[in-house]
Amino acid sequence: MSLSSLAVAGHHRRHRASVPGSRRHRPAVPGSPPSDRFSSSVRFPAAAGASPRGPPRRSLCTCVLGSGGGALAQDAGATAAVLAGAYSLVFAFDTLTQRNLIQQSLSRKLVHILSGLLFMAAWPIFSNSMEARYFASLVPLVNCFRLVVNGLSLAADKGLVKSVTREGSPQELLRGPLYYVLILILCAIVYWRESPTGVISLAMMCGGDGIADIIGRRFGSQKLPYNHKKSWAGSISMFVCGFLISIGMLCYFSSLGYFQLDWTMTLQRVALVSLVATVVESLPITEVLDDNISVPLSSMLMAFWSFGY
């Protein structure tokens, strides 16, 4: 082959190498990352002893609405929503009472049961920030302010008085109803979604004690020998319903990843807490210590002793 032919062939090889999209083998440089052509299909194993790290737990509202907004906006929106729901609940039962569709005593107890449980059930819509619990506590704090203002007769809200008092007296707002919202604030700030203690305490106060009053009034002909104001039917219903509602709320928060429980031990511990709270509620001390104080505080002590947090 002539020298001119070799020159032409070399020129063609250089031309093909410069065309875009052409493939040429390049030796791998030690320590360099793999090319994009392989990175999409090849997965390298983790280092020995390393454990896979799952995604961080997100609040229910973040999962539904996305994480575009900040935690402050999320908590403010959640507070407004829960506050609106609380007002709507009281207004709905007040309307039913005014139309004589349900009795005033039943309306009061249904508000007692549902307001606390729904407030607790709404905790997951708040963000994971440290300030979220304080935003949530604003809801019972607003109701606390309303109770104090109306209880001191600085304002007159007849609907509020009828919906949450036994005798229709404004001064009664400063006793049981006020203790109730203070316990809501305490559990939200101290225990929040991080401990079964607060969940069980609210379940016993709202669900157990509330249902015990309804059942006791209707089927409580057999009174307790040491307290003729309480009945066997009311005490049994408090133990059973308080236990079931506590377990239900623990399952709810556990399914959302807020805490993990050994359910065999949890059933035994919740049964013990329910028994102690039922015994305390049955004692003839209502004139000295309101049920909205004795039931949740005894539940807190036993739950904290049982669960350790």
mmCIF file of C-alpha atoms in Angstrom:
data_model
loop_
_atom_site.group_PDB
_atom_site.id
_atom_site.type_symbol
_atom_site.label_atom_id
_atom_site.label_comp_id
_atom_site.label_asym_id
_atom_site.label_seq_id
_atom_site.Cartn_x
_atom_site.Cartn_y
_atom_site.Cartn_z
ATOM 1 C CA MET A 1 0.000 0.000 0.000
ATOM 2 C CA SER A 2 1.292 3.421 -0.961
ATOM 3 C CA LEU A 3 1.979 6.228 1.471
ATOM 4 C CA SER A 4 -0.925 8.261 0.054
ATOM 5 C CA SER A 5 -3.343 5.386 0.723
ATOM 6 C CA LEU A 6 -2.186 5.127 4.371
ATOM 7 C CA ALA A 7 -2.679 8.858 4.879
ATOM 8 C CA VAL A 8 -6.252 8.724 3.514
ATOM 9 C CA ALA A 9 -7.139 5.734 5.730
ATOM 10 C CA GLY A 10 -5.789 7.496 8.827
ATOM 11 C CA HIS A 11 -7.804 10.596 7.969
ATOM 12 C CA HIS A 12 -11.041 8.544 7.770
ATOM 13 C CA ARG A 13 -10.382 6.918 11.172
ATOM 14 C CA ARG A 14 -9.869 10.317 12.799
ATOM 15 C CA HIS A 15 -13.059 11.596 11.196
ATOM 16 C CA ARG A 16 -15.206 8.702 12.554
ATOM 17 C CA ALA A 17 -13.851 9.243 16.090
ATOM 18 C CA SER A 18 -14.988 12.872 16.095
ATOM 19 C CA VAL A 19 -18.605 12.120 15.051
ATOM 20 C CA PRO A 20 -21.093 12.720 17.988
ATOM 21 C CA GLY A 21 -22.686 9.519 19.340
ATOM 22 C CA SER A 22 -19.832 7.289 18.272
ATOM 23 C CA ARG A 23 -18.647 4.847 20.954
ATOM 24 C CA ARG A 24 -15.066 4.545 21.985
ATOM 25 C CA HIS A 25 -13.688 2.493 24.823
ATOM 26 C CA ARG A 26 -12.040 4.539 27.514
ATOM 27 C CA PRO A 27 -10.098 2.847 30.239
ATOM 28 C CA ALA A 28 -11.606 3.230 33.701
ATOM 29 C CA VAL A 29 -9.774 5.511 36.064
ATOM 30 C CA PRO A 30 -9.325 4.010 39.530
ATOM 31 C CA GLY A 31 -11.644 5.665 42.083
ATOM 32 C CA SER A 32 -13.825 7.334 39.443
ATOM 33 C CA PRO A 33 -17.627 6.928 39.712
ATOM 34 C CA PRO A 34 -19.388 4.571 37.300
ATOM 35 C CA SER A 35 -20.709 6.033 34.094
ATOM 36 C CA ASP A 36 -24.354 7.010 33.706
ATOM 37 C CA ARG A 37 -24.861 4.092 31.354
ATOM 38 C CA PHE A 38 -24.394 1.642 34.238
ATOM 39 C CA SER A 39 -25.585 3.706 37.238
ATOM 40 C CA SER A 40 -29.273 3.303 36.351
ATOM 41 C CA SER A 41 -29.178 -0.493 36.433
ATOM 42 C CA VAL A 42 -26.372 -1.513 38.772
ATOM 43 C CA ARG A 43 -26.959 -1.380 42.541
ATOM 44 C CA PHE A 44 -23.980 -1.736 44.817
ATOM 45 C CA PRO A 45 -24.461 -3.496 48.172
ATOM 46 C CA ALA A 46 -24.217 -1.519 51.409
ATOM 47 C CA ALA A 47 -21.157 -1.780 53.550
ATOM 48 C CA ALA A 48 -20.938 -4.678 55.955
ATOM 49 C CA GLY A 49 -22.893 -4.012 59.151
ATOM 50 C CA ALA A 50 -24.820 -1.063 57.701
ATOM 51 C CA SER A 51 -28.577 -1.080 58.186
ATOM 52 C CA PRO A 52 -31.002 0.420 55.669
ATOM 53 C CA ARG A 53 -32.303 3.749 56.778
ATOM 54 C CA GLY A 54 -36.016 4.215 56.148
ATOM 55 C CA PRO A 55 -37.675 7.485 55.289
ATOM 56 C CA PRO A 56 -38.334 9.849 58.190
ATOM 57 C CA ARG A 57 -41.806 9.693 59.711
ATOM 58 C CA ARG A 58 -44.083 12.382 58.353
ATOM 59 C CA SER A 59 -47.267 13.719 59.860
ATOM 60 C CA LEU A 60 -50.595 12.724 58.379
ATOM 61 C CA CYS A 61 -51.201 16.209 56.995
ATOM 62 C CA THR A 62 -47.802 16.242 55.307
ATOM 63 C CA CYS A 63 -48.544 12.880 53.667
ATOM 64 C CA VAL A 64 -51.855 14.174 52.332
ATOM 65 C CA LEU A 65 -50.986 17.743 51.426
ATOM 66 C CA GLY A 66 -47.305 17.361 50.643
ATOM 67 C CA SER A 67 -44.337 19.086 52.196
ATOM 68 C CA GLY A 68 -44.405 22.226 50.082
ATOM 69 C CA GLY A 69 -45.683 24.472 52.864
ATOM 70 C CA GLY A 70 -43.729 25.105 56.020
ATOM 71 C CA ALA A 71 -44.388 23.549 59.403
ATOM 72 C CA LEU A 72 -45.698 26.876 60.689
ATOM 73 C CA ALA A 73 -48.349 27.093 57.977
ATOM 74 C CA GLN A 74 -49.302 23.460 58.498
ATOM 75 C CA ASP A 75 -49.707 23.859 62.261
ATOM 76 C CA ALA A 76 -51.648 27.104 61.899
ATOM 77 C CA GLY A 77 -54.001 25.485 59.411
ATOM 78 C CA ALA A 78 -54.424 22.407 61.592
ATOM 79 C CA THR A 79 -55.192 24.572 64.621
ATOM 80 C CA ALA A 80 -57.833 26.503 62.701
ATOM 81 C CA ALA A 81 -59.390 23.281 61.402
ATOM 82 C CA VAL A 82 -59.542 21.613 64.817
ATOM 83 C CA LEU A 83 -60.897 24.762 66.450
ATOM 84 C CA ALA A 84 -63.610 25.014 63.805
ATOM 85 C CA GLY A 85 -64.455 21.361 64.357
ATOM 86 C CA ALA A 86 -64.726 21.864 68.106
ATOM 87 C CA TYR A 87 -67.118 24.790 67.695
ATOM 88 C CA SER A 88 -69.135 22.846 65.122
ATOM 89 C CA LEU A 89 -69.461 19.886 67.478
ATOM 90 C CA VAL A 90 -70.813 21.982 70.346
ATOM 91 C CA PHE A 91 -73.104 23.909 67.984
ATOM 92 C CA ALA A 92 -74.490 20.689 66.491
ATOM 93 C CA PHE A 93 -75.401 19.171 69.853
ATOM 94 C CA ASP A 94 -76.762 22.490 71.094
ATOM 95 C CA THR A 95 -79.031 22.592 68.048
ATOM 96 C CA LEU A 96 -80.193 19.009 68.654
ATOM 97 C CA THR A 97 -80.963 19.873 72.266
ATOM 98 C CA GLN A 98 -82.926 23.012 71.350
ATOM 99 C CA ARG A 99 -85.033 20.993 68.897
ATOM 100 C CA ASN A 100 -85.682 18.398 71.629
ATOM 101 C CA LEU A 101 -84.128 15.641 69.537
ATOM 102 C CA ILE A 102 -81.884 14.528 72.400
ATOM 103 C CA GLN A 103 -81.895 15.230 76.108
ATOM 104 C CA GLN A 104 -79.638 17.908 77.506
ATOM 105 C CA SER A 105 -77.850 15.446 79.811
ATOM 106 C CA LEU A 106 -77.131 13.106 76.906
ATOM 107 C CA SER A 107 -75.937 16.007 74.753
ATOM 108 C CA ARG A 108 -73.550 17.122 77.480
ATOM 109 C CA LYS A 109 -72.031 13.661 77.838
ATOM 110 C CA LEU A 110 -71.689 13.154 74.090
ATOM 111 C CA VAL A 111 -69.793 16.433 73.896
ATOM 112 C CA HIS A 112 -67.661 15.211 76.816
ATOM 113 C CA ILE A 113 -66.867 11.964 74.982
ATOM 114 C CA LEU A 114 -66.368 13.209 71.431
ATOM 115 C CA SER A 115 -64.595 16.527 71.911
ATOM 116 C CA GLY A 116 -61.584 15.057 73.708
ATOM 117 C CA LEU A 117 -61.310 11.945 71.541
ATOM 118 C CA LEU A 118 -61.618 13.890 68.284
ATOM 119 C CA PHE A 119 -59.087 16.434 69.539
ATOM 120 C CA MET A 120 -56.622 13.624 70.238
ATOM 121 C CA ALA A 121 -57.389 11.919 66.922
ATOM 122 C CA ALA A 122 -56.496 15.168 65.123
ATOM 123 C CA TRP A 123 -52.938 15.302 66.508
ATOM 124 C CA PRO A 124 -51.400 13.560 63.459
ATOM 125 C CA ILE A 125 -52.447 16.395 61.133
ATOM 126 C CA PHE A 126 -49.982 18.675 62.922
ATOM 127 C CA SER A 127 -46.358 18.827 61.759
ATOM 128 C CA ASN A 128 -43.367 17.086 63.313
ATOM 129 C CA SER A 129 -41.915 20.355 64.627
ATOM 130 C CA MET A 130 -41.298 20.926 68.316
ATOM 131 C CA GLU A 131 -43.866 23.716 68.314
ATOM 132 C CA ALA A 132 -46.699 21.520 66.976
ATOM 133 C CA ARG A 133 -47.896 20.459 70.433
ATOM 134 C CA TYR A 134 -48.234 24.102 71.487
ATOM 135 C CA PHE A 135 -50.288 24.894 68.411
ATOM 136 C CA ALA A 136 -52.562 21.951 69.225
ATOM 137 C CA SER A 137 -52.945 23.083 72.835
ATOM 138 C CA LEU A 138 -54.302 26.424 71.596
ATOM 139 C CA VAL A 139 -57.617 24.696 70.844
ATOM 140 C CA PRO A 140 -58.420 23.713 74.464
ATOM 141 C CA LEU A 141 -56.783 26.951 75.622
ATOM 142 C CA VAL A 142 -59.352 28.974 73.665
ATOM 143 C CA ASN A 143 -62.124 26.892 75.223
ATOM 144 C CA CYS A 144 -60.512 27.423 78.612
ATOM 145 C CA PHE A 145 -60.707 31.177 78.078
ATOM 146 C CA ARG A 146 -64.385 30.900 77.099
ATOM 147 C CA LEU A 147 -65.180 28.858 80.199
ATOM 148 C CA VAL A 148 -63.461 31.341 82.509
ATOM 149 C CA VAL A 149 -65.101 34.375 80.903
ATOM 150 C CA ASN A 150 -68.584 32.866 81.040
ATOM 151 C CA GLY A 151 -68.032 31.220 84.420
ATOM 152 C CA LEU A 152 -67.173 34.604 85.915
ATOM 153 C CA SER A 153 -70.252 36.087 84.188
ATOM 154 C CA LEU A 154 -68.107 38.458 82.147
ATOM 155 C CA ALA A 155 -70.063 37.260 79.127
ATOM 156 C CA ALA A 156 -73.273 35.322 78.612
ATOM 157 C CA ASP A 157 -73.213 32.314 76.289
ATOM 158 C CA LYS A 158 -76.365 30.359 77.113
ATOM 159 C CA GLY A 159 -75.615 27.730 74.500
ATOM 160 C CA LEU A 160 -72.243 26.970 76.063
ATOM 161 C CA VAL A 161 -73.742 26.785 79.561
ATOM 162 C CA LYS A 162 -76.498 24.406 78.461
ATOM 163 C CA SER A 163 -74.193 22.132 76.476
ATOM 164 C CA VAL A 164 -71.504 21.460 79.103
ATOM 165 C CA THR A 165 -73.115 21.935 82.552
ATOM 166 C CA ARG A 166 -75.370 19.680 84.609
ATOM 167 C CA GLU A 167 -77.523 22.317 86.306
ATOM 168 C CA GLY A 168 -77.331 25.184 83.825
ATOM 169 C CA SER A 169 -75.304 27.383 86.174
ATOM 170 C CA PRO A 170 -72.459 29.527 84.745
ATOM 171 C CA GLN A 171 -70.379 28.931 87.889
ATOM 172 C CA GLU A 172 -70.339 25.220 87.068
ATOM 173 C CA LEU A 173 -68.141 26.040 84.044
ATOM 174 C CA LEU A 174 -65.286 26.706 86.469
ATOM 175 C CA ARG A 175 -65.361 23.156 87.824
ATOM 176 C CA GLY A 176 -65.719 19.990 85.721
ATOM 177 C CA PRO A 177 -65.603 21.567 82.240
ATOM 178 C CA LEU A 178 -62.582 23.707 83.149
ATOM 179 C CA TYR A 179 -60.713 20.730 84.615
ATOM 180 C CA TYR A 180 -61.510 18.808 81.430
ATOM 181 C CA VAL A 181 -59.838 21.314 79.082
ATOM 182 C CA LEU A 182 -56.887 21.727 81.451
ATOM 183 C CA ILE A 183 -56.245 17.967 81.231
ATOM 184 C CA LEU A 184 -56.408 18.223 77.426
ATOM 185 C CA ILE A 185 -53.758 20.959 77.523
ATOM 186 C CA LEU A 186 -51.584 18.965 79.940
ATOM 187 C CA CYS A 187 -51.641 15.791 77.829
ATOM 188 C CA ALA A 188 -50.992 17.681 74.593
ATOM 189 C CA ILE A 189 -47.975 19.573 75.936
ATOM 190 C CA VAL A 190 -46.409 16.943 78.194
ATOM 191 C CA TYR A 191 -47.118 13.657 76.408
ATOM 192 C CA TRP A 192 -48.229 14.587 72.871
ATOM 193 C CA ARG A 193 -47.977 11.754 70.313
ATOM 194 C CA GLU A 194 -44.803 10.336 71.829
ATOM 195 C CA SER A 195 -46.177 8.401 74.798
ATOM 196 C CA PRO A 196 -49.071 6.009 75.398
ATOM 197 C CA THR A 197 -49.568 7.600 78.825
ATOM 198 C CA GLY A 198 -51.350 10.690 77.533
ATOM 199 C CA VAL A 199 -53.386 8.683 75.022
ATOM 200 C CA ILE A 200 -54.660 6.275 77.687
ATOM 201 C CA SER A 201 -55.386 9.089 80.164
ATOM 202 C CA LEU A 202 -57.576 10.965 77.689
ATOM 203 C CA ALA A 203 -59.272 7.765 76.543
ATOM 204 C CA MET A 204 -60.224 6.935 80.134
ATOM 205 C CA MET A 205 -61.401 10.458 80.961
ATOM 206 C CA CYS A 206 -63.333 11.073 77.743
ATOM 207 C CA GLY A 207 -64.482 7.636 76.698
ATOM 208 C CA GLY A 208 -64.506 5.529 79.837
ATOM 209 C CA ASP A 209 -65.924 8.069 82.293
ATOM 210 C CA GLY A 210 -68.301 9.567 79.728
ATOM 211 C CA ILE A 211 -69.862 6.263 78.710
ATOM 212 C CA ALA A 212 -70.039 5.134 82.343
ATOM 213 C CA ASP A 213 -72.310 8.085 83.134
ATOM 214 C CA ILE A 214 -74.633 7.339 80.199
ATOM 215 C CA ILE A 215 -74.917 3.614 80.976
ATOM 216 C CA GLY A 216 -75.151 4.208 84.706
ATOM 217 C CA ARG A 217 -78.073 6.614 84.364
ATOM 218 C CA ARG A 218 -79.999 4.230 82.123
ATOM 219 C CA PHE A 219 -79.212 0.817 83.589
ATOM 220 C CA GLY A 220 -77.756 1.650 86.993
ATOM 221 C CA SER A 221 -80.413 0.266 89.302
ATOM 222 C CA GLN A 222 -77.895 -1.839 91.238
ATOM 223 C CA LYS A 223 -75.764 0.591 93.236
ATOM 224 C CA LEU A 224 -72.304 0.000 94.600
ATOM 225 C CA PRO A 225 -72.305 -0.914 98.314
ATOM 226 C CA TYR A 226 -69.794 1.803 99.208
ATOM 227 C CA ASN A 227 -71.175 4.552 96.934
ATOM 228 C CA HIS A 228 -74.884 4.766 96.242
ATOM 229 C CA LYS A 229 -74.339 7.430 93.593
ATOM 230 C CA LYS A 230 -72.477 4.932 91.405
ATOM 231 C CA SER A 231 -73.747 1.689 89.909
ATOM 232 C CA TRP A 232 -72.351 -1.670 88.874
ATOM 233 C CA ALA A 233 -73.474 -1.065 85.300
ATOM 234 C CA GLY A 234 -71.650 2.253 85.123
ATOM 235 C CA SER A 235 -68.426 0.893 86.628
ATOM 236 C CA ILE A 236 -68.390 -2.195 84.385
ATOM 237 C CA SER A 237 -69.051 -0.093 81.290
ATOM 238 C CA MET A 238 -66.261 2.290 82.283
ATOM 239 C CA PHE A 239 -63.765 -0.551 82.592
ATOM 240 C CA VAL A 240 -64.783 -2.217 79.315
ATOM 241 C CA CYS A 241 -65.223 0.932 77.208
ATOM 242 C CA GLY A 242 -62.178 2.656 78.671
ATOM 243 C CA PHE A 243 -60.085 -0.406 77.885
ATOM 244 C CA LEU A 244 -61.416 -0.748 74.314
ATOM 245 C CA ILE A 245 -61.109 2.955 73.479
ATOM 246 C CA SER A 246 -57.585 3.064 74.906
ATOM 247 C CA ILE A 247 -56.530 0.075 72.796
ATOM 248 C CA GLY A 248 -58.188 1.588 69.732
ATOM 249 C CA MET A 249 -56.365 4.901 70.127
ATOM 250 C CA LEU A 250 -53.050 3.125 70.757
ATOM 251 C CA CYS A 251 -53.549 1.108 67.561
ATOM 252 C CA TYR A 252 -54.310 4.347 65.725
ATOM 253 C CA PHE A 253 -51.116 6.114 66.806
ATOM 254 C CA SER A 254 -49.016 2.974 66.529
ATOM 255 C CA SER A 255 -50.173 2.394 62.936
ATOM 256 C CA LEU A 256 -48.954 5.900 62.089
ATOM 257 C CA GLY A 257 -45.527 5.087 63.505
ATOM 258 C CA TYR A 258 -45.484 7.287 66.595
ATOM 259 C CA PHE A 259 -44.566 4.431 68.914
ATOM 260 C CA GLN A 260 -44.132 0.663 68.752
ATOM 261 C CA LEU A 261 -45.697 -1.577 71.373
ATOM 262 C CA ASP A 262 -45.522 -5.162 72.561
ATOM 263 C CA TRP A 263 -49.230 -5.855 72.267
ATOM 264 C CA THR A 264 -49.297 -8.807 74.654
ATOM 265 C CA MET A 265 -47.884 -6.644 77.430
ATOM 266 C CA THR A 266 -49.861 -3.616 76.279
ATOM 267 C CA LEU A 267 -53.193 -5.416 76.724
ATOM 268 C CA GLN A 268 -52.270 -6.345 80.280
ATOM 269 C CA ARG A 269 -51.038 -2.854 81.125
ATOM 270 C CA VAL A 270 -54.091 -1.105 79.697
ATOM 271 C CA ALA A 271 -56.367 -3.515 81.566
ATOM 272 C CA LEU A 272 -54.563 -2.615 84.799
ATOM 273 C CA VAL A 273 -54.866 1.125 84.109
ATOM 274 C CA SER A 274 -58.572 0.724 83.295
ATOM 275 C CA LEU A 275 -59.170 -1.202 86.504
ATOM 276 C CA VAL A 276 -57.435 1.391 88.675
ATOM 277 C CA ALA A 277 -59.237 4.294 86.965
ATOM 278 C CA THR A 278 -62.579 2.492 87.380
ATOM 279 C CA VAL A 279 -61.987 1.944 91.090
ATOM 280 C CA VAL A 280 -60.963 5.588 91.583
ATOM 281 C CA GLU A 281 -64.052 6.802 89.679
ATOM 282 C CA SER A 282 -66.310 4.658 91.855
ATOM 283 C CA LEU A 283 -65.061 6.088 95.153
ATOM 284 C CA PRO A 284 -67.330 8.543 97.037
ATOM 285 C CA ILE A 285 -64.949 11.485 96.592
ATOM 286 C CA THR A 286 -66.722 13.420 93.845
ATOM 287 C CA GLU A 287 -67.614 16.257 96.188
ATOM 288 C CA VAL A 288 -63.947 16.682 97.056
ATOM 289 C CA LEU A 289 -62.192 15.711 93.810
ATOM 290 C CA ASP A 290 -63.923 15.952 90.431
ATOM 291 C CA ASP A 291 -63.881 12.914 88.129
ATOM 292 C CA ASN A 292 -62.223 15.032 85.437
ATOM 293 C CA ILE A 293 -59.218 15.279 87.758
ATOM 294 C CA SER A 294 -59.169 11.950 89.607
ATOM 295 C CA VAL A 295 -59.705 9.690 86.565
ATOM 296 C CA PRO A 296 -57.052 11.149 84.225
ATOM 297 C CA LEU A 297 -54.469 11.679 86.976
ATOM 298 C CA SER A 298 -54.811 8.129 88.296
ATOM 299 C CA SER A 299 -54.620 6.872 84.700
ATOM 300 C CA MET A 300 -51.469 8.925 84.097
ATOM 301 C CA LEU A 301 -49.750 7.557 87.186
ATOM 302 C CA MET A 302 -50.575 3.938 86.395
ATOM 303 C CA ALA A 303 -49.806 4.244 82.670
ATOM 304 C CA PHE A 304 -46.485 5.947 83.353
ATOM 305 C CA TRP A 305 -45.616 3.290 85.929
ATOM 306 C CA SER A 306 -46.603 0.512 83.485
ATOM 307 C CA PHE A 307 -45.052 1.839 80.259
ATOM 308 C CA GLY A 308 -42.204 3.857 81.756
ATOM 309 C CA TYR A 309 -42.745 6.910 79.526
#
